[in-house]
PDB file of C-alpha atoms in Angstrom:
ATOM      1  CA  UNK A   2      -3.005  16.713 -16.763  1.00  0.00           C
ATOM      2  CA  UNK A   3      -1.966  13.722 -18.811  1.00  0.00           C
ATOM      3  CA  UNK A   4      -2.654  10.004 -18.451  1.00  0.00           C
ATOM      4  CA  UNK A   5       0.483   8.089 -19.404  1.00  0.00           C
ATOM      5  CA  UNK A   6      -0.399   5.077 -21.529  1.00  0.00           C
ATOM      6  CA  UNK A   7       2.720   4.731 -23.678  1.00  0.00           C
ATOM      7  CA  UNK A   8       4.898   1.875 -22.406  1.00  0.00           C
ATOM      8  CA  UNK A   9       8.131   3.719 -23.212  1.00  0.00           C
ATOM      9  CA  UNK A  10       6.998   6.741 -21.183  1.00  0.00           C
ATOM     10  CA  UNK A  11       6.014   4.522 -18.273  1.00  0.00           C
ATOM     11  CA  UNK A  12       9.392   2.798 -18.397  1.00  0.00           C
ATOM     12  CA  UNK A  13      11.106   6.192 -18.403  1.00  0.00           C
ATOM     13  CA  UNK A  14       8.964   7.311 -15.468  1.00  0.00           C
ATOM     14  CA  UNK A  15       9.983   4.202 -13.528  1.00  0.00           C
ATOM     15  CA  UNK A  16      13.659   4.954 -14.107  1.00  0.00           C
ATOM     16  CA  UNK A  17      13.205   8.540 -12.934  1.00  0.00           C
ATOM     17  CA  UNK A  18      11.279   7.486  -9.843  1.00  0.00           C
ATOM     18  CA  UNK A  19      13.862   4.849  -8.964  1.00  0.00           C
ATOM     19  CA  UNK A  20      16.501   7.559  -8.890  1.00  0.00           C
ATOM     20  CA  UNK A  21      14.374   9.383  -6.322  1.00  0.00           C
ATOM     21  CA  UNK A  22      14.073   6.428  -3.930  1.00  0.00           C
ATOM     22  CA  UNK A  23      13.204   6.131  -1.133  1.00  0.00           C
ATOM     23  CA  UNK A  24      11.078   9.301  -1.172  1.00  0.00           C
ATOM     24  CA  UNK A  25       9.275   8.138  -4.332  1.00  0.00           C
ATOM     25  CA  UNK A  26       8.796   4.525  -3.241  1.00  0.00           C
ATOM     26  CA  UNK A  27       4.976   4.498  -3.083  1.00  0.00           C
ATOM     27  CA  UNK A  28       4.348   5.781  -6.603  1.00  0.00           C
ATOM     28  CA  UNK A  29       7.429   3.936  -7.854  1.00  0.00           C
ATOM     29  CA  UNK A  30       5.976   0.669  -6.571  1.00  0.00           C
ATOM     30  CA  UNK A  31       2.684   1.364  -8.313  1.00  0.00           C
ATOM     31  CA  UNK A  32       4.409   2.219 -11.602  1.00  0.00           C
ATOM     32  CA  UNK A  33       6.574  -0.895 -11.373  1.00  0.00           C
ATOM     33  CA  UNK A  34       3.475  -3.065 -11.026  1.00  0.00           C
ATOM     34  CA  UNK A  35       1.915  -1.277 -14.002  1.00  0.00           C
ATOM     35  CA  UNK A  36       5.030  -2.039 -16.040  1.00  0.00           C
ATOM     36  CA  UNK A  37       4.982  -5.701 -14.952  1.00  0.00           C
ATOM     37  CA  UNK A  38       1.542  -6.765 -16.088  1.00  0.00           C
ATOM     38  CA  UNK A  39      -0.563  -4.218 -14.197  1.00  0.00           C
ATOM     39  CA  UNK A  40      -2.410  -6.714 -11.964  1.00  0.00           C
ATOM     40  CA  UNK A  41      -4.361  -3.962 -10.162  1.00  0.00           C
ATOM     41  CA  UNK A  42      -5.303  -2.232 -13.438  1.00  0.00           C
ATOM     42  CA  UNK A  43      -3.892   1.090 -12.284  1.00  0.00           C
ATOM     43  CA  UNK A  44      -2.862   4.079 -14.364  1.00  0.00           C
ATOM     44  CA  UNK A  45      -0.576   7.091 -14.010  1.00  0.00           C
ATOM     45  CA  UNK A  46      -1.566  10.756 -14.153  1.00  0.00           C
ATOM     46  CA  UNK A  47       1.024  13.533 -14.341  1.00  0.00           C
ATOM     47  CA  UNK A  48       0.652  17.291 -14.431  1.00  0.00           C
ATOM     48  CA  UNK A  49       2.968  17.539 -17.460  1.00  0.00           C
ATOM     49  CA  UNK A  50       5.457  15.477 -19.428  1.00  0.00           C
ATOM     50  CA  UNK A  51       8.348  14.842 -19.525  1.00  0.00           C
ATOM     51  CA  UNK A  52       9.203  17.455 -16.891  1.00  0.00           C
ATOM     52  CA  UNK A  53       6.505  16.439 -14.434  1.00  0.00           C
ATOM     53  CA  UNK A  54       6.089  18.171 -11.091  1.00  0.00           C
ATOM     54  CA  UNK A  55       3.412  15.856  -9.667  1.00  0.00           C
ATOM     55  CA  UNK A  56       2.449  12.242 -10.288  1.00  0.00           C
ATOM     56  CA  UNK A  57      -0.668  10.382  -9.183  1.00  0.00           C
ATOM     57  CA  UNK A  58      -1.404   6.680  -9.508  1.00  0.00           C
ATOM     58  CA  UNK A  59      -4.994   5.457  -9.365  1.00  0.00           C
ATOM     59  CA  UNK A  60      -7.260   2.629 -10.565  1.00  0.00           C
ATOM     60  CA  UNK A  61      -8.581   2.790 -14.089  1.00  0.00           C
ATOM     61  CA  UNK A  62     -12.135   4.138 -13.957  1.00  0.00           C
ATOM     62  CA  UNK A  63     -13.843   0.882 -14.882  1.00  0.00           C
ATOM     63  CA  UNK A  64     -12.151  -0.970 -12.004  1.00  0.00           C
ATOM     64  CA  UNK A  65     -14.009   0.599  -9.056  1.00  0.00           C
ATOM     65  CA  UNK A  66     -17.632  -0.437  -9.386  1.00  0.00           C
ATOM     66  CA  UNK A  67     -18.688   0.437  -5.829  1.00  0.00           C
ATOM     67  CA  UNK A  68     -18.656   4.198  -5.188  1.00  0.00           C
ATOM     68  CA  UNK A  69     -18.233   3.578  -1.457  1.00  0.00           C
ATOM     69  CA  UNK A  70     -15.255   1.237  -1.717  1.00  0.00           C
ATOM     70  CA  UNK A  71     -12.178   3.131  -0.556  1.00  0.00           C
ATOM     71  CA  UNK A  72     -10.170  -0.113  -0.371  1.00  0.00           C
ATOM     72  CA  UNK A  73     -10.287  -0.687  -4.134  1.00  0.00           C
ATOM     73  CA  UNK A  74     -10.054   3.019  -4.994  1.00  0.00           C
ATOM     74  CA  UNK A  75      -6.394   3.410  -3.997  1.00  0.00           C
ATOM     75  CA  UNK A  76      -4.452   6.519  -5.035  1.00  0.00           C
ATOM     76  CA  UNK A  77      -0.828   7.412  -4.345  1.00  0.00           C
ATOM     77  CA  UNK A  78       0.853  10.753  -4.973  1.00  0.00           C
ATOM     78  CA  UNK A  79       4.311  12.289  -5.130  1.00  0.00           C
ATOM     79  CA  UNK A  80       5.260  15.841  -6.001  1.00  0.00           C
ATOM     80  CA  UNK A  81       8.307  17.892  -6.785  1.00  0.00           C
ATOM     81  CA  UNK A  82       6.291  21.100  -6.451  1.00  0.00           C
ATOM     82  CA  UNK A  83       3.480  21.272  -3.919  1.00  0.00           C
ATOM     83  CA  UNK A  84       1.388  23.734  -5.958  1.00  0.00           C
ATOM     84  CA  UNK A  85       1.422  21.391  -8.947  1.00  0.00           C
ATOM     85  CA  UNK A  86       0.234  18.525  -6.767  1.00  0.00           C
ATOM     86  CA  UNK A  87      -2.523  20.652  -5.276  1.00  0.00           C
ATOM     87  CA  UNK A  88      -3.714  21.648  -8.745  1.00  0.00           C
ATOM     88  CA  UNK A  89      -3.684  18.034  -9.904  1.00  0.00           C
ATOM     89  CA  UNK A  90      -5.681  16.799  -6.910  1.00  0.00           C
ATOM     90  CA  UNK A  91      -8.212  19.598  -7.395  1.00  0.00           C
ATOM     91  CA  UNK A  92      -8.790  18.490 -10.988  1.00  0.00           C
ATOM     92  CA  UNK A  93     -12.036  16.504 -11.141  1.00  0.00           C
ATOM     93  CA  UNK A  94     -10.597  14.453 -14.000  1.00  0.00           C
ATOM     94  CA  UNK A  95      -7.725  13.354 -11.753  1.00  0.00           C
ATOM     95  CA  UNK A  96      -9.600  12.638  -8.502  1.00  0.00           C
ATOM     96  CA  UNK A  97     -13.315  11.992  -8.214  1.00  0.00           C
ATOM     97  CA  UNK A  98     -14.149  13.453  -4.809  1.00  0.00           C
ATOM     98  CA  UNK A  99     -17.727  12.178  -5.085  1.00  0.00           C
ATOM     99  CA  UNK A 100     -16.476   8.613  -4.658  1.00  0.00           C
ATOM    100  CA  UNK A 101     -14.907   7.110  -1.576  1.00  0.00           C
ATOM    101  CA  UNK A 102     -11.168   6.768  -2.096  1.00  0.00           C
ATOM    102  CA  UNK A 103      -7.895   6.185  -0.347  1.00  0.00           C
ATOM    103  CA  UNK A 104      -4.795   8.335  -0.793  1.00  0.00           C
ATOM    104  CA  UNK A 105      -1.296   7.430   0.342  1.00  0.00           C
ATOM    105  CA  UNK A 106       1.861   9.494   0.351  1.00  0.00           C
ATOM    106  CA  UNK A 107       4.988  10.395   2.297  1.00  0.00           C
ATOM    107  CA  UNK A 108       4.932  14.186   2.051  1.00  0.00           C
ATOM    108  CA  UNK A 109       3.552  16.497   4.722  1.00  0.00           C
ATOM    109  CA  UNK A 110       2.387  18.992   2.103  1.00  0.00           C
ATOM    110  CA  UNK A 111       0.168  16.341   0.531  1.00  0.00           C
ATOM    111  CA  UNK A 112      -1.619  15.728   3.812  1.00  0.00           C
ATOM    112  CA  UNK A 113      -2.129  19.418   4.502  1.00  0.00           C
ATOM    113  CA  UNK A 114      -3.419  20.056   0.975  1.00  0.00           C
ATOM    114  CA  UNK A 115      -6.022  17.281   0.906  1.00  0.00           C
ATOM    115  CA  UNK A 116      -7.154  18.124   4.427  1.00  0.00           C
ATOM    116  CA  UNK A 117      -8.126  21.596   3.209  1.00  0.00           C
ATOM    117  CA  UNK A 118      -9.729  20.179   0.059  1.00  0.00           C
ATOM    118  CA  UNK A 119     -11.818  17.703   2.031  1.00  0.00           C
ATOM    119  CA  UNK A 120     -13.052  20.388   4.411  1.00  0.00           C
ATOM    120  CA  UNK A 121     -14.019  22.645   1.509  1.00  0.00           C
ATOM    121  CA  UNK A 122     -16.046  19.825  -0.061  1.00  0.00           C
ATOM    122  CA  UNK A 123     -17.603  18.607   3.211  1.00  0.00           C
ATOM    123  CA  UNK A 124     -15.892  15.278   2.587  1.00  0.00           C
ATOM    124  CA  UNK A 125     -14.990  13.212   5.631  1.00  0.00           C
ATOM    125  CA  UNK A 126     -11.269  12.388   5.915  1.00  0.00           C
ATOM    126  CA  UNK A 127     -10.046   9.639   8.213  1.00  0.00           C
ATOM    127  CA  UNK A 128      -6.251   9.959   8.585  1.00  0.00           C
ATOM    128  CA  UNK A 129      -3.874   7.239   9.725  1.00  0.00           C
ATOM    129  CA  UNK A 130      -0.231   7.983  10.426  1.00  0.00           C
ATOM    130  CA  UNK A 131       2.620   5.496  10.214  1.00  0.00           C
ATOM    131  CA  UNK A 132       6.372   5.495  10.297  1.00  0.00           C
ATOM    132  CA  UNK A 133       7.885   4.360   7.020  1.00  0.00           C
ATOM    133  CA  UNK A 134      10.586   1.687   7.204  1.00  0.00           C
ATOM    134  CA  UNK A 135      12.933   0.545   4.441  1.00  0.00           C
ATOM    135  CA  UNK A 136      15.411  -2.292   4.150  1.00  0.00           C
ATOM    136  CA  UNK A 137      18.282  -0.759   2.141  1.00  0.00           C
ATOM    137  CA  UNK A 138      20.037  -4.120   1.771  1.00  0.00           C
ATOM    138  CA  UNK A 139      17.273  -6.493   0.736  1.00  0.00           C
ATOM    139  CA  UNK A 140      19.783  -8.698  -1.086  1.00  0.00           C
ATOM    140  CA  UNK A 141      21.439  -9.643   2.211  1.00  0.00           C
ATOM    141  CA  UNK A 142      18.093 -10.473   3.798  1.00  0.00           C
ATOM    142  CA  UNK A 143      17.239 -12.679   0.833  1.00  0.00           C
ATOM    143  CA  UNK A 144      20.497 -14.638   1.224  1.00  0.00           C
ATOM    144  CA  UNK A 145      19.659 -15.777   4.763  1.00  0.00           C
ATOM    145  CA  UNK A 146      18.882 -19.456   5.204  1.00  0.00           C
ATOM    146  CA  UNK A 147      15.145 -20.054   5.478  1.00  0.00           C
ATOM    147  CA  UNK A 148      14.190 -22.351   8.328  1.00  0.00           C
ATOM    148  CA  UNK A 149      10.568 -23.266   8.879  1.00  0.00           C
ATOM    149  CA  UNK A 150      10.581 -26.726  10.540  1.00  0.00           C
ATOM    150  CA  UNK A 151       8.214 -28.175  11.654  1.00  0.00           C
ATOM    151  CA  UNK A 152       6.117 -25.827   9.541  1.00  0.00           C
ATOM    152  CA  UNK A 153       6.339 -25.338   5.807  1.00  0.00           C
ATOM    153  CA  UNK A 154       6.391 -22.263   3.606  1.00  0.00           C
ATOM    154  CA  UNK A 155       3.504 -21.631   1.273  1.00  0.00           C
ATOM    155  CA  UNK A 156       1.528 -19.065  -0.648  1.00  0.00           C
ATOM    156  CA  UNK A 157      -1.808 -17.670   0.431  1.00  0.00           C
ATOM    157  CA  UNK A 158      -4.921 -18.548  -1.538  1.00  0.00           C
ATOM    158  CA  UNK A 159      -8.359 -16.870  -1.626  1.00  0.00           C
ATOM    159  CA  UNK A 160      -9.772 -19.324   0.934  1.00  0.00           C
ATOM    160  CA  UNK A 161      -7.492 -17.706   3.527  1.00  0.00           C
ATOM    161  CA  UNK A 162      -9.075 -14.274   3.071  1.00  0.00           C
ATOM    162  CA  UNK A 163     -11.662 -14.729   5.830  1.00  0.00           C
ATOM    163  CA  UNK A 164      -9.015 -15.323   8.512  1.00  0.00           C
ATOM    164  CA  UNK A 165      -6.974 -12.415   7.210  1.00  0.00           C
ATOM    165  CA  UNK A 166     -10.057 -10.204   7.325  1.00  0.00           C
ATOM    166  CA  UNK A 167     -10.609 -11.080  10.989  1.00  0.00           C
ATOM    167  CA  UNK A 168      -7.061 -10.007  11.871  1.00  0.00           C
ATOM    168  CA  UNK A 169      -6.611  -7.035   9.494  1.00  0.00           C
ATOM    169  CA  UNK A 170      -6.328  -3.562  10.996  1.00  0.00           C
ATOM    170  CA  UNK A 171      -8.998  -2.217   8.648  1.00  0.00           C
ATOM    171  CA  UNK A 172     -10.904  -5.476   8.270  1.00  0.00           C
ATOM    172  CA  UNK A 173     -14.176  -6.933   9.426  1.00  0.00           C
ATOM    173  CA  UNK A 174     -16.445  -6.025   6.511  1.00  0.00           C
ATOM    174  CA  UNK A 175     -17.298  -7.265   3.028  1.00  0.00           C
ATOM    175  CA  UNK A 176     -15.242  -4.626   1.220  1.00  0.00           C
ATOM    176  CA  UNK A 177     -12.111  -5.394   3.219  1.00  0.00           C
ATOM    177  CA  UNK A 178     -12.653  -9.108   2.539  1.00  0.00           C
ATOM    178  CA  UNK A 179     -12.851  -8.427  -1.196  1.00  0.00           C
ATOM    179  CA  UNK A 180      -9.747  -6.227  -0.973  1.00  0.00           C
ATOM    180  CA  UNK A 181      -7.676  -8.835   0.856  1.00  0.00           C
ATOM    181  CA  UNK A 182      -8.744 -11.469  -1.639  1.00  0.00           C
ATOM    182  CA  UNK A 183      -7.510  -9.226  -4.461  1.00  0.00           C
ATOM    183  CA  UNK A 184      -4.127  -8.785  -2.726  1.00  0.00           C
ATOM    184  CA  UNK A 185      -3.796 -12.558  -2.383  1.00  0.00           C
ATOM    185  CA  UNK A 186      -4.639 -13.109  -6.046  1.00  0.00           C
ATOM    186  CA  UNK A 187      -2.638 -10.259  -7.571  1.00  0.00           C
ATOM    187  CA  UNK A 188       0.538  -9.605  -5.559  1.00  0.00           C
ATOM    188  CA  UNK A 189       3.431 -11.515  -3.980  1.00  0.00           C
ATOM    189  CA  UNK A 190       2.810 -12.983  -0.524  1.00  0.00           C
ATOM    190  CA  UNK A 191       4.200 -15.665   1.756  1.00  0.00           C
ATOM    191  CA  UNK A 192       2.904 -17.722   4.653  1.00  0.00           C
ATOM    192  CA  UNK A 193       3.741 -20.539   7.017  1.00  0.00           C
ATOM    193  CA  UNK A 194       1.415 -23.528   7.359  1.00  0.00           C
ATOM    194  CA  UNK A 195       1.286 -26.235   9.984  1.00  0.00           C
ATOM    195  CA  UNK A 196       1.254 -29.946   9.224  1.00  0.00           C
ATOM    196  CA  UNK A 197      -2.519 -29.818   8.711  1.00  0.00           C
ATOM    197  CA  UNK A 198      -2.237 -26.974   6.217  1.00  0.00           C
ATOM    198  CA  UNK A 199      -3.571 -24.359   8.641  1.00  0.00           C
ATOM    199  CA  UNK A 200      -2.196 -20.825   8.571  1.00  0.00           C
ATOM    200  CA  UNK A 201       0.341 -19.897  11.246  1.00  0.00           C
ATOM    201  CA  UNK A 202       1.849 -16.625   9.959  1.00  0.00           C
ATOM    202  CA  UNK A 203       1.740 -14.544   6.796  1.00  0.00           C
ATOM    203  CA  UNK A 204       2.640 -11.302   5.065  1.00  0.00           C
ATOM    204  CA  UNK A 205       1.176  -9.656   1.968  1.00  0.00           C
ATOM    205  CA  UNK A 206       2.242  -6.921  -0.408  1.00  0.00           C
ATOM    206  CA  UNK A 207       0.016  -4.412  -2.155  1.00  0.00           C
ATOM    207  CA  UNK A 208      -0.440  -2.363  -5.324  1.00  0.00           C
ATOM    208  CA  UNK A 209       2.254   0.082  -4.145  1.00  0.00           C
ATOM    209  CA  UNK A 210       4.792  -2.674  -3.538  1.00  0.00           C
ATOM    210  CA  UNK A 211       4.479  -2.183   0.232  1.00  0.00           C
ATOM    211  CA  UNK A 212       4.613  -5.019   2.738  1.00  0.00           C
ATOM    212  CA  UNK A 213       1.262  -5.120   4.500  1.00  0.00           C
ATOM    213  CA  UNK A 214      -0.715  -7.161   7.019  1.00  0.00           C
ATOM    214  CA  UNK A 215       2.152  -9.171   8.452  1.00  0.00           C
ATOM    215  CA  UNK A 216       0.683 -11.335  11.198  1.00  0.00           C
ATOM    216  CA  UNK A 217       1.374 -14.410  13.307  1.00  0.00           C
ATOM    217  CA  UNK A 218      -1.351 -16.127  15.275  1.00  0.00           C
ATOM    218  CA  UNK A 219      -0.868 -15.435  19.013  1.00  0.00           C
ATOM    219  CA  UNK A 220       0.069 -19.005  19.926  1.00  0.00           C
ATOM    220  CA  UNK A 221       2.916 -18.986  17.385  1.00  0.00           C
ATOM    221  CA  UNK A 222       4.571 -15.704  18.311  1.00  0.00           C
ATOM    222  CA  UNK A 223       8.089 -15.339  19.645  1.00  0.00           C
ATOM    223  CA  UNK A 224       9.414 -18.296  17.623  1.00  0.00           C
ATOM    224  CA  UNK A 225      10.956 -16.453  14.664  1.00  0.00           C
ATOM    225  CA  UNK A 226       8.204 -17.446  12.254  1.00  0.00           C
ATOM    226  CA  UNK A 227       7.582 -13.910  11.026  1.00  0.00           C
ATOM    227  CA  UNK A 228      11.285 -13.636  10.193  1.00  0.00           C
ATOM    228  CA  UNK A 229      10.974 -16.653   7.917  1.00  0.00           C
ATOM    229  CA  UNK A 230       7.839 -15.267   6.258  1.00  0.00           C
ATOM    230  CA  UNK A 231       9.518 -11.888   5.768  1.00  0.00           C
ATOM    231  CA  UNK A 232      12.558 -13.464   4.149  1.00  0.00           C
ATOM    232  CA  UNK A 233      10.417 -15.540   1.798  1.00  0.00           C
ATOM    233  CA  UNK A 234       8.394 -12.524   0.665  1.00  0.00           C
ATOM    234  CA  UNK A 235      11.519 -10.373   0.403  1.00  0.00           C
ATOM    235  CA  UNK A 236      12.978 -12.854  -2.057  1.00  0.00           C
ATOM    236  CA  UNK A 237       9.903 -12.612  -4.260  1.00  0.00           C
ATOM    237  CA  UNK A 238       9.906  -8.808  -4.275  1.00  0.00           C
ATOM    238  CA  UNK A 239      13.681  -8.511  -4.688  1.00  0.00           C
ATOM    239  CA  UNK A 240      13.515 -10.753  -7.749  1.00  0.00           C
ATOM    240  CA  UNK A 241      11.172  -8.182  -9.296  1.00  0.00           C
ATOM    241  CA  UNK A 242      13.499  -5.288  -8.249  1.00  0.00           C
ATOM    242  CA  UNK A 243      11.035  -3.752  -5.782  1.00  0.00           C
ATOM    243  CA  UNK A 244      12.231  -1.714  -2.848  1.00  0.00           C
ATOM    244  CA  UNK A 245      11.572  -3.571   0.405  1.00  0.00           C
ATOM    245  CA  UNK A 246       9.544  -1.254   2.602  1.00  0.00           C
ATOM    246  CA  UNK A 247       6.631  -1.229   4.991  1.00  0.00           C
ATOM    247  CA  UNK A 248       4.776   0.924   7.512  1.00  0.00           C
ATOM    248  CA  UNK A 249       4.387   0.652  11.271  1.00  0.00           C
ATOM    249  CA  UNK A 250       2.469   2.530  13.930  1.00  0.00           C
ATOM    250  CA  UNK A 251       4.821   4.786  15.875  1.00  0.00           C
ATOM    251  CA  UNK A 252       3.693   3.254  19.169  1.00  0.00           C
ATOM    252  CA  UNK A 253       4.259  -0.338  17.982  1.00  0.00           C
ATOM    253  CA  UNK A 254       7.717  -0.846  19.449  1.00  0.00           C
ATOM    254  CA  UNK A 255       7.562  -4.645  19.153  1.00  0.00           C
ATOM    255  CA  UNK A 256       7.076  -4.492  15.381  1.00  0.00           C
ATOM    256  CA  UNK A 257       9.752  -1.830  14.984  1.00  0.00           C
ATOM    257  CA  UNK A 258      12.204  -3.943  16.961  1.00  0.00           C
ATOM    258  CA  UNK A 259      11.390  -6.995  14.837  1.00  0.00           C
ATOM    259  CA  UNK A 260      11.818  -5.040  11.604  1.00  0.00           C
ATOM    260  CA  UNK A 261      15.108  -3.527  12.753  1.00  0.00           C
ATOM    261  CA  UNK A 262      16.305  -7.060  13.391  1.00  0.00           C
ATOM    262  CA  UNK A 263      15.547  -7.791   9.726  1.00  0.00           C
ATOM    263  CA  UNK A 264      17.637  -4.827   8.557  1.00  0.00           C
ATOM    264  CA  UNK A 265      14.888  -2.225   8.224  1.00  0.00           C
ATOM    265  CA  UNK A 266      15.631   1.420   8.988  1.00  0.00           C
ATOM    266  CA  UNK A 267      13.176   4.084  10.081  1.00  0.00           C
ATOM    267  CA  UNK A 268      12.778   6.755   7.413  1.00  0.00           C
ATOM    268  CA  UNK A 269      12.328  10.440   8.273  1.00  0.00           C
ATOM    269  CA  UNK A 270       8.835  10.580   6.743  1.00  0.00           C
ATOM    270  CA  UNK A 271       5.338   9.878   7.894  1.00  0.00           C
ATOM    271  CA  UNK A 272       3.439   7.439   5.701  1.00  0.00           C
ATOM    272  CA  UNK A 273      -0.021   8.928   5.335  1.00  0.00           C
ATOM    273  CA  UNK A 274      -2.939   6.576   4.735  1.00  0.00           C
ATOM    274  CA  UNK A 275      -6.003   8.764   4.213  1.00  0.00           C
ATOM    275  CA  UNK A 276      -9.571   7.573   3.677  1.00  0.00           C
ATOM    276  CA  UNK A 277     -12.204   9.873   2.164  1.00  0.00           C
ATOM    277  CA  UNK A 278     -15.943   9.591   1.776  1.00  0.00           C
ATOM    278  CA  UNK A 279     -18.764  12.057   1.315  1.00  0.00           C
ATOM    279  CA  UNK A 280     -21.460  12.791   3.900  1.00  0.00           C
ATOM    280  CA  UNK A 281     -24.028  11.183   1.602  1.00  0.00           C
ATOM    281  CA  UNK A 282     -22.106   7.907   1.833  1.00  0.00           C
ATOM    282  CA  UNK A 283     -22.032   8.224   5.606  1.00  0.00           C
ATOM    283  CA  UNK A 284     -25.820   8.393   5.790  1.00  0.00           C
ATOM    284  CA  UNK A 285     -26.432   5.644   3.267  1.00  0.00           C
ATOM    285  CA  UNK A 286     -26.285   2.849   5.842  1.00  0.00           C
ATOM    286  CA  UNK A 287     -23.529   0.361   6.557  1.00  0.00           C
ATOM    287  CA  UNK A 288     -20.944   2.081   4.433  1.00  0.00           C
ATOM    288  CA  UNK A 289     -17.659   2.141   6.313  1.00  0.00           C
ATOM    289  CA  UNK A 290     -15.723   0.788   9.185  1.00  0.00           C
ATOM    290  CA  UNK A 291     -12.835   3.029  10.160  1.00  0.00           C
ATOM    291  CA  UNK A 292     -10.424   1.978  12.894  1.00  0.00           C
TER     292      UNK A 292
END
């Protein structure tokens, strides 16, 4: 395995991954952030170079200070050859299975491989399955007229993290609060505020360039506010050349209908969001909250 640190190699990798969109969009998003200031302090591991068969993005080792924090310890993987990916994930220098971590990917073989690895190590895996959705014409979405009256568009700040934590699918604990605060500080987001400056609706993006935690307070739903938030965030991401994509639960027909109305298409892949932690973490007390 190799850790790519050379800026020219990382730029080349980005160009290669962009040619493979949308199948490569998770690792491509991570590499694009790395090449644009690296706000999450991530790094790229490949099985070989330049003819790589598997690529893994992960935090730099000094970033994750809490061995039980799977929010901060985010990995994403893409492979051209499944065996190469399996070998890379088995490498203790690539993935530290003694720490809690999160792995995301779009390929069925990735899920099957890590499921076997987790069982062999007596590591608990909590899988979550989503449908991936992509807007192939983000430029058109960005050209739409933004209308927010009587509300006004804004940007989230760290003081909003507590409300976001209360409404986040994987929220409700100190680690998720810290994670959401890092998303607010490091990555593009958009929100709508009322005349008193209180949050009405919002959407974030993450270290993989994925739209995440889009939410409108119940009393403000059905008024098109999420459409305005989505357009505002799309403009920010499109300016940086990111693909505009997100994930949705297969049973969430309301969200899928809303996203289709914004030009998103369902992709033929499952977006796997997989949480891992060892049995020792599980018995150490208030370690995790899985939903």
